[in-house]
Amino acid sequence: MIALTLQAQDSEALSQSVNSSYNELDPVISPDGTYLYFTRANHPDNVGGVADKGDIWVAMRQSDGSWSAPKNLGRPLNDKFINSVIGFSADGNRLFLRNFYINDHNNQIKQGISVSKRLGGQWSYPENMEVRYFKNASKHQSMSLAGNGGILLMSIESYGTYGAEDLYVSFADGKGHWSGPKNLGATINTANQEFSPYLARDGKTLFFSSNGRSDSQGSRDIYMAERLDDSWQRWSEPVNLGAEINTEGAEMHFILDPIAETAYYTSTLNSNGYGDLRKIPFKLEIEEPLLSEFK
């Protein structure tokens, strides 16, 4: 069973030094807890200017636990397309990215995953990674890594979809390739949209956003479910995280802080339709992983 404790009735937006009048999405915290990466859309300082739908920005954790004013990471991790961090290797020296990086700017392939390596304190030009049978009929995709970088959770519209974007899982083979996406099944996925999957470090507690469930507080709510076996098809019934987190706005991109009992997520509450990053004290009683390698 999932053991969950919400430590406060209300979440709070991150400071105005982090949030802006633009769209903040896709938070990811480095494994050592030092850096907060997120995507900011249509900002004039993005590589593609105000027409750029998403660049990666980064803030540093301060001694009091707050975050510094963020900086745009610039090239090579950012280009004129949508860029976001989806996770790290366990040692923090490989950065996985949601994008298909190309040197030929006439190439229109923009969806996929890539990896950048830390070399001399700098991130290398990202190398594209193959996901077998990858297909996404939607212009939207969201992803996250789990299992020390060996498990890829995806929100895409692909083979076997129950409708619009569904959640899928793919596994690394250790040679730079990923298995074909496997649909997580009808307990998780609905006829509408499922977004922003995130798997806790126990390898079985899944958080995601959906607009396809009858108990929704607003347009998109965050839910939690537990994986019951190694098939990745059997899950507990998803639980709405409730009014402490979900509002009449849209909530997405839920993650857990690796060094503090805190959750971060994006919400459009009181933000004129744009996403802001919020946090809430959040304690998840982590049990032993279902499998040591999370497979």
PDB file of C-alpha atoms in Angstrom:
ATOM      1  CA  MET A   1       0.000   0.000   0.000  1.00  0.00           C
ATOM      2  CA  ILE A   2       1.047   3.582  -0.612  1.00  0.00           C
ATOM      3  CA  ALA A   3       1.907   5.490   2.561  1.00  0.00           C
ATOM      4  CA  LEU A   4       1.606   9.222   2.089  1.00  0.00           C
ATOM      5  CA  THR A   5       1.759  12.211   4.402  1.00  0.00           C
ATOM      6  CA  LEU A   6       1.035  15.754   3.285  1.00  0.00           C
ATOM      7  CA  GLN A   7       2.744  18.040   5.766  1.00  0.00           C
ATOM      8  CA  ALA A   8       0.815  21.215   4.990  1.00  0.00           C
ATOM      9  CA  GLN A   9      -2.615  22.272   3.796  1.00  0.00           C
ATOM     10  CA  ASP A  10      -1.311  24.725   1.239  1.00  0.00           C
ATOM     11  CA  SER A  11       1.471  24.684  -1.292  1.00  0.00           C
ATOM     12  CA  GLU A  12       3.483  27.760  -2.122  1.00  0.00           C
ATOM     13  CA  ALA A  13       4.845  29.204  -5.325  1.00  0.00           C
ATOM     14  CA  LEU A  14       8.594  29.474  -5.645  1.00  0.00           C
ATOM     15  CA  SER A  15       9.933  32.998  -5.355  1.00  0.00           C
ATOM     16  CA  GLN A  16       9.618  35.573  -8.095  1.00  0.00           C
ATOM     17  CA  SER A  17      13.329  35.137  -8.689  1.00  0.00           C
ATOM     18  CA  VAL A  18      12.428  31.687 -10.122  1.00  0.00           C
ATOM     19  CA  ASN A  19       8.891  32.143 -11.443  1.00  0.00           C
ATOM     20  CA  SER A  20       8.170  34.784 -14.030  1.00  0.00           C
ATOM     21  CA  SER A  21       5.357  36.068 -16.216  1.00  0.00           C
ATOM     22  CA  TYR A  22       6.349  33.316 -18.669  1.00  0.00           C
ATOM     23  CA  ASN A  23       5.578  29.582 -18.617  1.00  0.00           C
ATOM     24  CA  GLU A  24       7.661  27.445 -16.190  1.00  0.00           C
ATOM     25  CA  LEU A  25       7.424  23.683 -16.714  1.00  0.00           C
ATOM     26  CA  ASP A  26       9.227  20.346 -16.323  1.00  0.00           C
ATOM     27  CA  PRO A  27      11.183  20.747 -13.053  1.00  0.00           C
ATOM     28  CA  VAL A  28      14.033  18.278 -12.458  1.00  0.00           C
ATOM     29  CA  ILE A  29      16.476  18.364  -9.528  1.00  0.00           C
ATOM     30  CA  SER A  30      20.021  17.033  -9.909  1.00  0.00           C
ATOM     31  CA  PRO A  31      20.772  13.825  -7.952  1.00  0.00           C
ATOM     32  CA  ASP A  32      22.836  15.696  -5.352  1.00  0.00           C
ATOM     33  CA  GLY A  33      20.046  18.228  -4.829  1.00  0.00           C
ATOM     34  CA  THR A  34      22.194  21.186  -5.881  1.00  0.00           C
ATOM     35  CA  TYR A  35      20.508  22.329  -9.080  1.00  0.00           C
ATOM     36  CA  LEU A  36      16.927  22.862 -10.183  1.00  0.00           C
ATOM     37  CA  TYR A  37      16.434  22.573 -13.936  1.00  0.00           C
ATOM     38  CA  PHE A  38      13.200  23.596 -15.632  1.00  0.00           C
ATOM     39  CA  THR A  39      11.841  24.693 -18.986  1.00  0.00           C
ATOM     40  CA  ARG A  40      10.751  28.280 -19.623  1.00  0.00           C
ATOM     41  CA  ALA A  41       8.711  29.088 -22.717  1.00  0.00           C
ATOM     42  CA  ASN A  42       8.669  32.210 -24.922  1.00  0.00           C
ATOM     43  CA  HIS A  43      11.133  34.191 -22.853  1.00  0.00           C
ATOM     44  CA  PRO A  44      13.067  36.872 -24.774  1.00  0.00           C
ATOM     45  CA  ASP A  45      16.352  35.408 -23.460  1.00  0.00           C
ATOM     46  CA  ASN A  46      15.618  31.984 -24.951  1.00  0.00           C
ATOM     47  CA  VAL A  47      17.873  30.908 -27.822  1.00  0.00           C
ATOM     48  CA  GLY A  48      14.992  31.382 -30.255  1.00  0.00           C
ATOM     49  CA  GLY A  49      13.659  34.510 -28.554  1.00  0.00           C
ATOM     50  CA  VAL A  50       9.969  34.969 -27.760  1.00  0.00           C
ATOM     51  CA  ALA A  51       9.031  32.464 -30.465  1.00  0.00           C
ATOM     52  CA  ASP A  52      11.048  29.754 -28.665  1.00  0.00           C
ATOM     53  CA  LYS A  53       8.585  27.382 -26.962  1.00  0.00           C
ATOM     54  CA  GLY A  54      11.040  26.130 -24.363  1.00  0.00           C
ATOM     55  CA  ASP A  55      14.631  26.527 -23.177  1.00  0.00           C
ATOM     56  CA  ILE A  56      16.282  24.864 -20.189  1.00  0.00           C
ATOM     57  CA  TRP A  57      17.032  27.191 -17.273  1.00  0.00           C
ATOM     58  CA  VAL A  58      18.866  26.305 -14.057  1.00  0.00           C
ATOM     59  CA  ALA A  59      18.861  27.626 -10.475  1.00  0.00           C
ATOM     60  CA  MET A  60      21.196  26.712  -7.591  1.00  0.00           C
ATOM     61  CA  ARG A  61      20.036  25.731  -4.116  1.00  0.00           C
ATOM     62  CA  GLN A  62      21.032  28.334  -1.526  1.00  0.00           C
ATOM     63  CA  SER A  63      22.144  27.702   2.068  1.00  0.00           C
ATOM     64  CA  ASP A  64      18.628  28.474   3.344  1.00  0.00           C
ATOM     65  CA  GLY A  65      17.056  25.959   0.936  1.00  0.00           C
ATOM     66  CA  SER A  66      15.742  28.579  -1.482  1.00  0.00           C
ATOM     67  CA  TRP A  67      16.750  28.741  -5.144  1.00  0.00           C
ATOM     68  CA  SER A  68      18.874  31.374  -6.837  1.00  0.00           C
ATOM     69  CA  ALA A  69      17.738  33.433  -9.784  1.00  0.00           C
ATOM     70  CA  PRO A  70      17.866  31.024 -12.746  1.00  0.00           C
ATOM     71  CA  LYS A  71      20.056  31.309 -15.815  1.00  0.00           C
ATOM     72  CA  ASN A  72      19.433  30.102 -19.338  1.00  0.00           C
ATOM     73  CA  LEU A  73      21.796  27.187 -20.061  1.00  0.00           C
ATOM     74  CA  GLY A  74      22.337  28.408 -23.610  1.00  0.00           C
ATOM     75  CA  ARG A  75      23.783  26.250 -26.360  1.00  0.00           C
ATOM     76  CA  PRO A  76      24.386  23.408 -26.981  1.00  0.00           C
ATOM     77  CA  LEU A  77      21.541  22.147 -24.733  1.00  0.00           C
ATOM     78  CA  ASN A  78      19.122  24.783 -25.959  1.00  0.00           C
ATOM     79  CA  ASP A  79      18.097  25.378 -29.551  1.00  0.00           C
ATOM     80  CA  LYS A  80      15.079  26.903 -31.264  1.00  0.00           C
ATOM     81  CA  PHE A  81      12.932  23.844 -30.502  1.00  0.00           C
ATOM     82  CA  ILE A  82      11.429  22.751 -27.158  1.00  0.00           C
ATOM     83  CA  ASN A  83      14.169  21.651 -24.736  1.00  0.00           C
ATOM     84  CA  SER A  84      13.800  20.050 -21.324  1.00  0.00           C
ATOM     85  CA  VAL A  85      15.725  17.856 -18.902  1.00  0.00           C
ATOM     86  CA  ILE A  86      14.194  14.443 -18.230  1.00  0.00           C
ATOM     87  CA  GLY A  87      16.770  13.095 -15.781  1.00  0.00           C
ATOM     88  CA  PHE A  88      20.323  12.134 -14.903  1.00  0.00           C
ATOM     89  CA  SER A  89      22.514   9.092 -14.600  1.00  0.00           C
ATOM     90  CA  ALA A  90      23.116   8.054 -10.975  1.00  0.00           C
ATOM     91  CA  ASP A  91      26.492   9.838 -10.858  1.00  0.00           C
ATOM     92  CA  GLY A  92      25.041  13.030 -12.366  1.00  0.00           C
ATOM     93  CA  ASN A  93      27.521  13.037 -15.255  1.00  0.00           C
ATOM     94  CA  ARG A  94      25.034  12.218 -18.010  1.00  0.00           C
ATOM     95  CA  LEU A  95      22.108  14.528 -18.643  1.00  0.00           C
ATOM     96  CA  PHE A  96      19.118  13.124 -20.539  1.00  0.00           C
ATOM     97  CA  LEU A  97      17.084  15.530 -22.636  1.00  0.00           C
ATOM     98  CA  ARG A  98      13.736  15.619 -24.338  1.00  0.00           C
ATOM     99  CA  ASN A  99      14.641  16.645 -27.853  1.00  0.00           C
ATOM    100  CA  PHE A 100      16.181  15.226 -30.995  1.00  0.00           C
ATOM    101  CA  TYR A 101      19.268  17.343 -31.568  1.00  0.00           C
ATOM    102  CA  ILE A 102      20.415  17.893 -35.115  1.00  0.00           C
ATOM    103  CA  ASN A 103      23.287  19.667 -36.791  1.00  0.00           C
ATOM    104  CA  ASP A 104      21.291  19.834 -40.021  1.00  0.00           C
ATOM    105  CA  HIS A 105      18.803  22.578 -39.225  1.00  0.00           C
ATOM    106  CA  ASN A 106      16.671  21.625 -42.223  1.00  0.00           C
ATOM    107  CA  ASN A 107      15.861  18.303 -40.573  1.00  0.00           C
ATOM    108  CA  GLN A 108      12.352  18.470 -39.123  1.00  0.00           C
ATOM    109  CA  ILE A 109      12.712  15.558 -36.678  1.00  0.00           C
ATOM    110  CA  LYS A 110      12.280  17.196 -33.275  1.00  0.00           C
ATOM    111  CA  GLN A 111      10.901  14.467 -31.009  1.00  0.00           C
ATOM    112  CA  GLY A 112      12.950  11.891 -29.155  1.00  0.00           C
ATOM    113  CA  ILE A 113      15.585  11.707 -26.410  1.00  0.00           C
ATOM    114  CA  SER A 114      19.253  12.657 -26.303  1.00  0.00           C
ATOM    115  CA  VAL A 115      22.084  12.521 -23.798  1.00  0.00           C
ATOM    116  CA  SER A 116      24.804  15.039 -22.945  1.00  0.00           C
ATOM    117  CA  LYS A 117      27.977  14.185 -21.020  1.00  0.00           C
ATOM    118  CA  ARG A 118      29.762  16.363 -18.487  1.00  0.00           C
ATOM    119  CA  LEU A 119      33.210  17.074 -19.898  1.00  0.00           C
ATOM    120  CA  GLY A 120      35.536  19.411 -18.032  1.00  0.00           C
ATOM    121  CA  GLY A 121      32.661  21.082 -16.245  1.00  0.00           C
ATOM    122  CA  GLN A 122      30.729  21.639 -19.481  1.00  0.00           C
ATOM    123  CA  TRP A 123      27.881  19.721 -21.115  1.00  0.00           C
ATOM    124  CA  SER A 124      28.732  18.147 -24.473  1.00  0.00           C
ATOM    125  CA  TYR A 125      26.658  18.493 -27.623  1.00  0.00           C
ATOM    126  CA  PRO A 126      23.758  16.037 -27.092  1.00  0.00           C
ATOM    127  CA  GLU A 127      23.829  12.676 -28.847  1.00  0.00           C
ATOM    128  CA  ASN A 128      20.529  11.264 -30.061  1.00  0.00           C
ATOM    129  CA  MET A 129      19.406   7.964 -28.540  1.00  0.00           C
ATOM    130  CA  GLU A 130      17.324   5.342 -30.284  1.00  0.00           C
ATOM    131  CA  VAL A 131      13.989   4.220 -28.822  1.00  0.00           C
ATOM    132  CA  ARG A 132      12.873   1.270 -30.911  1.00  0.00           C
ATOM    133  CA  TYR A 133       9.542   1.747 -32.680  1.00  0.00           C
ATOM    134  CA  PHE A 134       9.212   5.241 -31.254  1.00  0.00           C
ATOM    135  CA  LYS A 135       6.103   6.961 -32.600  1.00  0.00           C
ATOM    136  CA  ASN A 136       4.226   9.978 -31.319  1.00  0.00           C
ATOM    137  CA  ALA A 137       1.151  11.192 -33.188  1.00  0.00           C
ATOM    138  CA  SER A 138       0.807  14.140 -30.791  1.00  0.00           C
ATOM    139  CA  LYS A 139       2.748  17.397 -30.839  1.00  0.00           C
ATOM    140  CA  HIS A 140       3.052  16.984 -27.063  1.00  0.00           C
ATOM    141  CA  GLN A 141       5.393  14.672 -25.190  1.00  0.00           C
ATOM    142  CA  SER A 142       6.702  14.516 -21.638  1.00  0.00           C
ATOM    143  CA  MET A 143       9.233  12.107 -20.155  1.00  0.00           C
ATOM    144  CA  SER A 144      11.193  11.226 -17.033  1.00  0.00           C
ATOM    145  CA  LEU A 145      13.931   8.799 -16.022  1.00  0.00           C
ATOM    146  CA  ALA A 146      13.974   6.283 -13.169  1.00  0.00           C
ATOM    147  CA  GLY A 147      16.013   3.281 -12.085  1.00  0.00           C
ATOM    148  CA  ASN A 148      19.379   5.106 -12.131  1.00  0.00           C
ATOM    149  CA  GLY A 149      18.750   6.180 -15.714  1.00  0.00           C
ATOM    150  CA  GLY A 150      17.651   2.783 -17.037  1.00  0.00           C
ATOM    151  CA  ILE A 151      13.895   3.342 -17.196  1.00  0.00           C
ATOM    152  CA  LEU A 152      12.183   5.895 -19.399  1.00  0.00           C
ATOM    153  CA  LEU A 153       8.573   6.900 -18.687  1.00  0.00           C
ATOM    154  CA  MET A 154       6.834   8.651 -21.587  1.00  0.00           C
ATOM    155  CA  SER A 155       3.612  10.487 -22.300  1.00  0.00           C
ATOM    156  CA  ILE A 156       3.020  10.031 -26.027  1.00  0.00           C
ATOM    157  CA  GLU A 157       0.247   9.082 -28.438  1.00  0.00           C
ATOM    158  CA  SER A 158       1.543   5.827 -29.816  1.00  0.00           C
ATOM    159  CA  TYR A 159       0.748   2.196 -30.585  1.00  0.00           C
ATOM    160  CA  GLY A 160      -2.078   0.772 -28.489  1.00  0.00           C
ATOM    161  CA  THR A 161      -3.206   4.123 -27.100  1.00  0.00           C
ATOM    162  CA  TYR A 162      -6.467   4.227 -25.161  1.00  0.00           C
ATOM    163  CA  GLY A 163      -6.969   7.745 -26.515  1.00  0.00           C
ATOM    164  CA  ALA A 164      -4.737  10.805 -27.019  1.00  0.00           C
ATOM    165  CA  GLU A 165      -1.524  10.763 -24.922  1.00  0.00           C
ATOM    166  CA  ASP A 166      -0.984   7.636 -22.789  1.00  0.00           C
ATOM    167  CA  LEU A 167       1.815   6.648 -20.433  1.00  0.00           C
ATOM    168  CA  TYR A 168       4.424   4.176 -21.696  1.00  0.00           C
ATOM    169  CA  VAL A 169       7.648   2.656 -20.365  1.00  0.00           C
ATOM    170  CA  SER A 170      10.901   1.807 -22.163  1.00  0.00           C
ATOM    171  CA  PHE A 171      14.053   0.123 -20.844  1.00  0.00           C
ATOM    172  CA  ALA A 172      17.724   0.793 -21.643  1.00  0.00           C
ATOM    173  CA  ASP A 173      19.752  -2.123 -22.987  1.00  0.00           C
ATOM    174  CA  GLY A 174      23.124  -0.782 -21.800  1.00  0.00           C
ATOM    175  CA  LYS A 175      24.253  -0.111 -25.377  1.00  0.00           C
ATOM    176  CA  GLY A 176      22.599   3.238 -25.902  1.00  0.00           C
ATOM    177  CA  HIS A 177      19.299   1.847 -27.171  1.00  0.00           C
ATOM    178  CA  TRP A 178      15.856   1.645 -25.608  1.00  0.00           C
ATOM    179  CA  SER A 179      13.163  -1.008 -25.923  1.00  0.00           C
ATOM    180  CA  GLY A 180       9.922  -0.278 -27.732  1.00  0.00           C
ATOM    181  CA  PRO A 181       7.434   1.747 -25.644  1.00  0.00           C
ATOM    182  CA  LYS A 182       5.094  -0.428 -23.561  1.00  0.00           C
ATOM    183  CA  ASN A 183       1.666   0.977 -22.667  1.00  0.00           C
ATOM    184  CA  LEU A 184       1.033   1.008 -18.890  1.00  0.00           C
ATOM    185  CA  GLY A 185      -2.509  -0.273 -19.352  1.00  0.00           C
ATOM    186  CA  ALA A 186      -6.103   0.740 -18.748  1.00  0.00           C
ATOM    187  CA  THR A 187      -5.849   1.262 -14.980  1.00  0.00           C
ATOM    188  CA  ILE A 188      -3.518   4.198 -15.601  1.00  0.00           C
ATOM    189  CA  ASN A 189      -4.546   5.403 -19.046  1.00  0.00           C
ATOM    190  CA  THR A 190      -7.927   6.818 -20.065  1.00  0.00           C
ATOM    191  CA  ALA A 191      -9.627   7.935 -23.270  1.00  0.00           C
ATOM    192  CA  ASN A 192      -8.299  11.429 -22.584  1.00  0.00           C
ATOM    193  CA  GLN A 193      -4.778  12.650 -21.830  1.00  0.00           C
ATOM    194  CA  GLU A 194      -2.168  11.418 -19.358  1.00  0.00           C
ATOM    195  CA  PHE A 195       0.908  13.608 -18.878  1.00  0.00           C
ATOM    196  CA  SER A 196       4.218  14.030 -17.053  1.00  0.00           C
ATOM    197  CA  PRO A 197       4.917  10.585 -15.530  1.00  0.00           C
ATOM    198  CA  TYR A 198       7.346  10.389 -12.599  1.00  0.00           C
ATOM    199  CA  LEU A 199       8.441   7.215 -10.784  1.00  0.00           C
ATOM    200  CA  ALA A 200       9.643   7.466  -7.176  1.00  0.00           C
ATOM    201  CA  ARG A 201      12.924   5.859  -6.166  1.00  0.00           C
ATOM    202  CA  ASP A 202      11.118   2.764  -4.838  1.00  0.00           C
ATOM    203  CA  GLY A 203      10.537   1.853  -8.490  1.00  0.00           C
ATOM    204  CA  LYS A 204       6.801   1.396  -8.058  1.00  0.00           C
ATOM    205  CA  THR A 205       5.098   4.616  -6.905  1.00  0.00           C
ATOM    206  CA  LEU A 206       3.980   6.489 -10.015  1.00  0.00           C
ATOM    207  CA  PHE A 207       2.841  10.105 -10.143  1.00  0.00           C
ATOM    208  CA  PHE A 208       1.216  11.536 -13.250  1.00  0.00           C
ATOM    209  CA  SER A 209      -1.249  14.147 -14.470  1.00  0.00           C
ATOM    210  CA  SER A 210      -4.567  13.392 -16.184  1.00  0.00           C
ATOM    211  CA  ASN A 211      -7.653  15.160 -17.483  1.00  0.00           C
ATOM    212  CA  GLY A 212      -9.574  11.928 -18.007  1.00  0.00           C
ATOM    213  CA  ARG A 213     -10.854  11.050 -14.518  1.00  0.00           C
ATOM    214  CA  SER A 214     -14.189  11.821 -12.901  1.00  0.00           C
ATOM    215  CA  ASP A 215     -12.735  13.001  -9.559  1.00  0.00           C
ATOM    216  CA  SER A 216     -10.698  15.811 -11.101  1.00  0.00           C
ATOM    217  CA  GLN A 217     -10.457  19.121  -9.215  1.00  0.00           C
ATOM    218  CA  GLY A 218      -9.755  21.059 -12.423  1.00  0.00           C
ATOM    219  CA  SER A 219      -8.489  20.718 -15.972  1.00  0.00           C
ATOM    220  CA  ARG A 220      -5.514  18.455 -15.118  1.00  0.00           C
ATOM    221  CA  ASP A 221      -4.893  16.824 -11.747  1.00  0.00           C
ATOM    222  CA  ILE A 222      -1.947  14.905 -10.297  1.00  0.00           C
ATOM    223  CA  TYR A 223      -2.551  11.270  -9.339  1.00  0.00           C
ATOM    224  CA  MET A 224      -0.575   8.540  -7.631  1.00  0.00           C
ATOM    225  CA  ALA A 225      -0.653   4.769  -8.231  1.00  0.00           C
ATOM    226  CA  GLU A 226       1.437   1.761  -7.194  1.00  0.00           C
ATOM    227  CA  ARG A 227       2.921  -0.797  -9.559  1.00  0.00           C
ATOM    228  CA  LEU A 228       1.879  -4.276  -8.396  1.00  0.00           C
ATOM    229  CA  ASP A 229       4.162  -6.582 -10.386  1.00  0.00           C
ATOM    230  CA  ASP A 230       6.856  -6.719 -13.053  1.00  0.00           C
ATOM    231  CA  SER A 231       4.473  -6.668 -16.007  1.00  0.00           C
ATOM    232  CA  TRP A 232       4.064  -2.864 -15.787  1.00  0.00           C
ATOM    233  CA  GLN A 233       0.395  -3.552 -16.565  1.00  0.00           C
ATOM    234  CA  ARG A 234      -1.011  -4.089 -13.074  1.00  0.00           C
ATOM    235  CA  TRP A 235      -1.457  -0.966 -10.940  1.00  0.00           C
ATOM    236  CA  SER A 236      -3.445   0.095  -7.927  1.00  0.00           C
ATOM    237  CA  GLU A 237      -6.359   2.414  -8.687  1.00  0.00           C
ATOM    238  CA  PRO A 238      -4.932   5.937  -9.107  1.00  0.00           C
ATOM    239  CA  VAL A 239      -5.510   8.263  -6.143  1.00  0.00           C
ATOM    240  CA  ASN A 240      -6.131  11.979  -6.651  1.00  0.00           C
ATOM    241  CA  LEU A 241      -3.649  13.924  -4.499  1.00  0.00           C
ATOM    242  CA  GLY A 242      -6.476  16.173  -3.383  1.00  0.00           C
ATOM    243  CA  ALA A 243      -7.090  19.851  -2.824  1.00  0.00           C
ATOM    244  CA  GLU A 244      -3.749  20.345  -1.036  1.00  0.00           C
ATOM    245  CA  ILE A 245      -2.166  20.139  -4.501  1.00  0.00           C
ATOM    246  CA  ASN A 246      -4.857  20.006  -7.184  1.00  0.00           C
ATOM    247  CA  THR A 247      -6.906  23.098  -7.976  1.00  0.00           C
ATOM    248  CA  GLU A 248      -9.318  24.429 -10.579  1.00  0.00           C
ATOM    249  CA  GLY A 249      -6.201  25.147 -12.646  1.00  0.00           C
ATOM    250  CA  ALA A 250      -3.912  22.606 -14.306  1.00  0.00           C
ATOM    251  CA  GLU A 251      -1.326  20.692 -12.232  1.00  0.00           C
ATOM    252  CA  MET A 252       1.470  18.703 -13.903  1.00  0.00           C
ATOM    253  CA  HIS A 253       5.159  17.738 -13.739  1.00  0.00           C
ATOM    254  CA  PHE A 254       5.212  16.400 -10.158  1.00  0.00           C
ATOM    255  CA  ILE A 255       8.652  15.424  -8.769  1.00  0.00           C
ATOM    256  CA  LEU A 256      10.194  14.669  -5.368  1.00  0.00           C
ATOM    257  CA  ASP A 257      13.240  16.463  -3.983  1.00  0.00           C
ATOM    258  CA  PRO A 258      16.104  13.924  -3.622  1.00  0.00           C
ATOM    259  CA  ILE A 259      17.401  15.493  -0.375  1.00  0.00           C
ATOM    260  CA  ALA A 260      14.307  16.993   1.290  1.00  0.00           C
ATOM    261  CA  GLU A 261      10.743  15.946   2.095  1.00  0.00           C
ATOM    262  CA  THR A 262       9.376  18.287  -0.538  1.00  0.00           C
ATOM    263  CA  ALA A 263       7.492  17.890  -3.800  1.00  0.00           C
ATOM    264  CA  TYR A 264       7.681  20.294  -6.728  1.00  0.00           C
ATOM    265  CA  TYR A 265       5.198  20.652  -9.543  1.00  0.00           C
ATOM    266  CA  THR A 266       3.756  23.076 -12.082  1.00  0.00           C
ATOM    267  CA  SER A 267       0.392  24.777 -11.583  1.00  0.00           C
ATOM    268  CA  THR A 268      -1.530  27.389 -13.567  1.00  0.00           C
ATOM    269  CA  LEU A 269      -3.343  28.566 -10.408  1.00  0.00           C
ATOM    270  CA  ASN A 270      -3.374  32.398 -10.268  1.00  0.00           C
ATOM    271  CA  SER A 271      -0.985  32.628 -13.197  1.00  0.00           C
ATOM    272  CA  ASN A 272      -3.106  33.807 -16.148  1.00  0.00           C
ATOM    273  CA  GLY A 273      -2.927  30.373 -17.734  1.00  0.00           C
ATOM    274  CA  TYR A 274       0.853  30.076 -17.565  1.00  0.00           C
ATOM    275  CA  GLY A 275       2.593  27.520 -15.380  1.00  0.00           C
ATOM    276  CA  ASP A 276       4.449  28.462 -12.203  1.00  0.00           C
ATOM    277  CA  LEU A 277       6.656  26.168 -10.126  1.00  0.00           C
ATOM    278  CA  ARG A 278       5.239  25.347  -6.696  1.00  0.00           C
ATOM    279  CA  LYS A 279       6.377  23.230  -3.755  1.00  0.00           C
ATOM    280  CA  ILE A 280       4.727  21.491  -0.816  1.00  0.00           C
ATOM    281  CA  PRO A 281       6.093  19.517   2.155  1.00  0.00           C
ATOM    282  CA  PHE A 282       5.538  15.928   1.071  1.00  0.00           C
ATOM    283  CA  LYS A 283       6.584  12.692   2.728  1.00  0.00           C
ATOM    284  CA  LEU A 284       6.403   9.387   0.914  1.00  0.00           C
ATOM    285  CA  GLU A 285       7.199   6.318   3.006  1.00  0.00           C
ATOM    286  CA  ILE A 286       9.584   4.538   0.651  1.00  0.00           C
ATOM    287  CA  GLU A 287       9.633   0.765   0.894  1.00  0.00           C
ATOM    288  CA  GLU A 288      12.103  -1.598  -0.730  1.00  0.00           C
ATOM    289  CA  PRO A 289      12.087  -1.471  -4.551  1.00  0.00           C
ATOM    290  CA  LEU A 290       9.882  -3.990  -6.291  1.00  0.00           C
ATOM    291  CA  LEU A 291      13.037  -5.132  -8.072  1.00  0.00           C
ATOM    292  CA  SER A 292      16.596  -3.936  -7.565  1.00  0.00           C
ATOM    293  CA  GLU A 293      16.792  -2.768 -11.169  1.00  0.00           C
ATOM    294  CA  PHE A 294      13.176  -1.596 -11.250  1.00  0.00           C
ATOM    295  CA  LYS A 295      12.260  -3.970 -14.116  1.00  0.00           C
TER     296      LYS A 295
END
